[in-house]
Amino acid sequence: SQKIEQNSEALNIQEGKTATLTCNYTNYSPAYLQWYRQDPGRGPVFLLLIRENEKEKRKERLKVTFDTTLKQSLFHITASQPADSATYLCALPNSGSARQLTFGSGTQLTVLP
Amino acid sequence: DTAVSQTPKYLVTQMGNDKSIKCEQNLGHDTMYWYKQDSKKFLKIMFSYNNKELIINETVPNRFSPKSPDKAHLNLHINSLELGDSAVYFCASSQKVAGDEQFFGPGTRLTVL
């Protein structure tokens, strides 16, 4: 069955550095992958969608890569700021039904000033 | 001008009671969802409606009954509440059934005593 793993539950980095979060998946070849940000006490907020035929996508300081051979997506935040501290979730269409998303457990990022 | 709103924000109730959570979206989207996020932060799909029709019904106890009076509203009614129902429930919407970003509400924290 489909499995999604996000690296380390928590990641601490120094302000100004690049944060790199990993999303690995198995037993599936999704047509796309999404990344969301979730702040405490709030709902997830959509950040980026990358399709299987796209290697890389950028939005301001965010960059997402999608390696369908490695079955992995990397999410980068460059020049990180304390305001980037949040939990980041990757999501893939469900292998059984593309109509629904399966979310990873998330990585809690803390950017230290 | 909130995009996806839920009421109430917090719900504390006794085991065995029946309660409802309401959700409204003003984005003109065709598809709405209910998710459950447990204490370990896993976000799991419960139901999805497209144009008032149920299209996803995950393995959820039949004590949970969604109702969509119109495209902009998706309510969740829970009968005979149990301790294990304690979680944060998120409503979400998207323009299309699949492959689209989802917009989440602020969540309803349900505590069953």
Coordinates of C-alpha atoms in Angstrom, one line a residue:
Chain A
S1 CA 0.0 0.0 0.0
Q2 CA 1.0 3.6 -0.5
K3 CA 3.3 5.1 2.1
I4 CA 4.6 8.6 2.7
E5 CA 7.5 9.5 4.9
Q6 CA 8.7 13.0 5.8
N7 CA 12.2 13.3 7.3
S8 CA 12.5 13.9 11.0
E9 CA 9.6 15.1 12.9
A10 CA 11.5 18.3 13.8
L11 CA 14.2 20.4 12.1
N12 CA 16.0 23.3 13.6
I13 CA 18.1 25.7 11.5
Q14 CA 19.8 29.1 11.9
E15 CA 18.2 32.1 10.4
G16 CA 19.5 32.9 6.9
K17 CA 20.4 29.2 6.1
T18 CA 18.5 27.0 3.6
A19 CA 16.1 24.6 5.1
T20 CA 15.6 21.3 3.2
L21 CA 12.7 19.0 4.0
T22 CA 12.2 15.6 2.5
C23 CA 9.2 13.7 1.4
N24 CA 9.6 10.1 0.3
Y25 CA 6.9 7.8 -1.0
T26 CA 6.7 4.1 -1.9
N27 CA 4.6 1.8 -3.9
Y28 CA 3.1 4.5 -6.1
S29 CA 3.8 6.9 -9.0
P30 CA 1.8 10.0 -8.3
A31 CA 0.9 12.4 -11.0
Y32 CA 1.7 15.3 -8.8
L33 CA 2.7 16.3 -5.2
Q34 CA 1.7 19.2 -3.1
W35 CA 3.3 21.0 -0.1
Y36 CA 1.3 22.7 2.6
R37 CA 2.3 24.8 5.6
Q38 CA 0.5 24.5 9.0
D39 CA 0.8 26.9 11.9
P40 CA -0.3 25.9 15.4
G41 CA -4.0 26.1 15.8
R42 CA -4.6 26.8 12.1
G43 CA -5.5 24.8 9.0
P44 CA -3.0 23.8 6.4
V45 CA -2.2 26.4 3.7
F46 CA -1.3 25.4 0.2
L47 CA 2.2 26.4 -0.9
L48 CA 3.2 24.6 -4.1
L49 CA 2.1 21.8 -6.5
I50 CA 4.6 20.0 -8.7
R51 CA 3.6 17.6 -11.5
E52 CA 5.5 14.4 -12.4
N53 CA 6.8 16.0 -15.6
E54 CA 8.3 18.9 -13.7
K55 CA 11.7 18.6 -12.1
E56 CA 11.6 21.8 -10.2
K57 CA 9.2 24.6 -9.2
R58 CA 9.9 27.9 -7.5
K59 CA 7.9 30.5 -5.7
E60 CA 9.7 33.4 -4.1
R61 CA 12.1 31.8 -1.5
L62 CA 10.6 28.3 -1.9
K63 CA 11.8 25.6 -4.3
V64 CA 10.4 22.1 -4.7
T65 CA 11.9 19.3 -6.6
F66 CA 10.3 16.0 -7.7
D67 CA 12.4 13.0 -8.5
T68 CA 10.1 10.2 -9.7
T69 CA 13.0 7.8 -9.9
L70 CA 14.0 8.2 -6.3
K71 CA 10.3 8.7 -5.4
Q72 CA 11.2 11.8 -3.5
S73 CA 10.4 15.4 -3.2
L74 CA 12.6 18.0 -1.6
F75 CA 11.3 21.3 -0.3
H76 CA 13.8 24.1 0.2
I77 CA 13.4 27.4 1.9
T78 CA 16.3 29.8 1.2
A79 CA 17.3 32.6 3.4
S80 CA 15.1 31.2 6.1
Q81 CA 13.5 33.5 8.6
P82 CA 11.9 32.9 12.1
A83 CA 8.5 33.5 10.4
D84 CA 9.1 30.4 8.4
S85 CA 8.8 28.3 11.5
A86 CA 5.8 26.0 11.1
T87 CA 4.9 22.4 10.2
Y88 CA 5.3 21.5 6.6
L89 CA 3.2 18.7 5.1
C90 CA 3.6 16.9 1.8
A91 CA 0.5 15.4 0.1
L92 CA 0.0 13.0 -2.7
P93 CA -3.1 11.8 -4.5
N94 CA -4.2 8.6 -3.0
S95 CA -3.0 5.5 -5.0
G96 CA -6.5 4.0 -4.7
S97 CA -8.4 7.1 -5.6
A98 CA -6.8 10.2 -7.2
R99 CA -9.8 12.1 -5.9
Q100 CA -8.3 12.3 -2.4
L101 CA -5.0 13.4 -0.9
T102 CA -2.9 11.4 1.5
F103 CA -0.8 13.7 3.8
G104 CA 2.5 13.0 5.3
S105 CA 2.9 13.4 9.1
G106 CA 4.8 16.6 8.6
T107 CA 8.1 18.1 9.6
Q108 CA 8.1 20.8 12.2
L109 CA 10.6 23.5 11.2
T110 CA 12.1 26.0 13.7
V111 CA 14.2 28.8 12.4
L112 CA 16.4 30.2 15.2
P113 CA 17.2 33.9 15.2
Chain B
D1 CA -13.9 37.8 3.9
T2 CA -13.0 34.3 5.2
A3 CA -12.7 31.7 2.5
V4 CA -13.5 28.6 4.4
S5 CA -15.1 29.0 7.8
Q6 CA -16.1 26.5 10.5
T7 CA -18.2 26.8 13.6
P8 CA -17.6 26.2 16.4
K9 CA -13.9 26.7 16.9
Y10 CA -13.9 24.7 20.1
L11 CA -16.4 22.0 21.2
V12 CA -16.3 20.3 24.6
T13 CA -18.9 17.7 25.3
Q14 CA -19.7 14.5 27.2
M15 CA -19.5 11.0 25.9
G16 CA -22.7 9.8 24.3
N17 CA -23.8 13.3 23.2
D18 CA -24.7 14.3 19.6
K19 CA -23.0 17.3 18.1
S20 CA -22.6 19.1 14.7
I21 CA -19.9 21.1 13.1
K22 CA -20.7 23.5 10.3
C23 CA -18.6 24.5 7.4
E24 CA -19.1 27.2 4.7
Q25 CA -16.9 28.3 1.8
N26 CA -17.4 31.4 -0.2
L27 CA -14.9 30.5 -3.0
G28 CA -17.4 29.1 -5.4
H29 CA -15.7 25.7 -5.2
D30 CA -17.4 22.5 -6.3
T31 CA -15.7 20.1 -3.9
M32 CA -15.7 20.1 -0.1
Y33 CA -14.0 17.8 2.4
W34 CA -13.8 16.8 6.0
Y35 CA -10.5 15.8 7.5
K36 CA -9.6 14.6 11.0
Q37 CA -6.2 15.5 12.6
D38 CA -5.4 13.4 15.6
S39 CA -3.0 14.1 18.5
K40 CA -0.1 12.8 16.4
K41 CA -0.9 15.4 13.7
F42 CA -1.9 12.9 11.0
L43 CA -4.4 14.5 8.7
K44 CA -6.8 11.9 7.3
I45 CA -9.6 12.4 4.8
M46 CA -13.1 11.4 6.1
F47 CA -15.5 12.5 3.4
S48 CA -15.6 14.5 0.2
Y49 CA -18.6 16.0 -1.6
N50 CA -18.7 17.3 -5.2
N51 CA -21.7 19.4 -6.1
K52 CA -23.6 18.1 -3.0
E53 CA -22.9 14.5 -3.9
L54 CA -20.8 12.2 -1.7
I55 CA -17.8 11.0 -3.6
I56 CA -15.4 9.9 -0.9
N57 CA -16.4 8.0 2.2
E58 CA -13.4 6.6 4.0
T59 CA -13.7 4.0 6.7
V60 CA -15.5 6.2 9.2
P61 CA -18.0 4.9 11.8
N62 CA -21.5 5.5 10.7
R63 CA -22.0 7.7 13.8
F64 CA -20.5 10.4 11.5
S65 CA -22.9 11.7 8.9
P66 CA -22.0 14.5 6.6
K67 CA -24.7 16.7 5.0
S68 CA -24.4 19.1 2.2
P69 CA -27.4 21.3 1.8
D70 CA -25.8 23.2 -1.1
K71 CA -22.4 23.5 -2.8
A72 CA -21.2 26.1 -0.3
H73 CA -21.9 24.1 2.9
L74 CA -20.8 20.8 4.3
N75 CA -21.8 20.0 7.8
L76 CA -20.7 17.1 10.0
H77 CA -23.0 15.5 12.5
I78 CA -21.6 13.1 15.0
N79 CA -23.8 10.8 17.1
S80 CA -23.0 9.1 20.3
L81 CA -19.7 10.7 20.8
E82 CA -16.8 8.6 22.1
L83 CA -13.5 9.5 23.7
G84 CA -11.6 8.5 20.6
D85 CA -13.5 11.1 18.6
S86 CA -11.4 13.9 20.3
A87 CA -9.4 15.5 17.6
V88 CA -9.3 18.6 15.4
Y89 CA -11.7 18.5 12.4
F90 CA -10.9 20.5 9.3
C91 CA -13.2 21.4 6.5
A92 CA -11.6 22.1 3.1
S93 CA -12.7 22.9 -0.4
S94 CA -11.2 22.8 -3.9
Q95 CA -12.3 23.9 -7.3
K96 CA -12.0 20.5 -8.9
V97 CA -12.3 17.0 -7.5
A98 CA -8.6 16.1 -8.0
G99 CA -5.3 17.7 -8.8
D100 CA -6.2 21.0 -7.2
E101 CA -5.0 23.0 -4.2
Q102 CA -7.2 22.6 -1.2
F103 CA -8.3 25.5 1.0
F104 CA -8.7 24.6 4.7
G105 CA -10.8 26.1 7.4
P106 CA -9.4 27.0 10.8
G107 CA -10.4 23.7 12.4
T108 CA -12.8 22.7 15.2
R109 CA -11.1 21.2 18.2
L110 CA -13.5 18.6 19.6
T111 CA -12.9 17.3 23.1
V112 CA -15.0 14.4 24.4
L113 CA -15.0 14.0 28.2

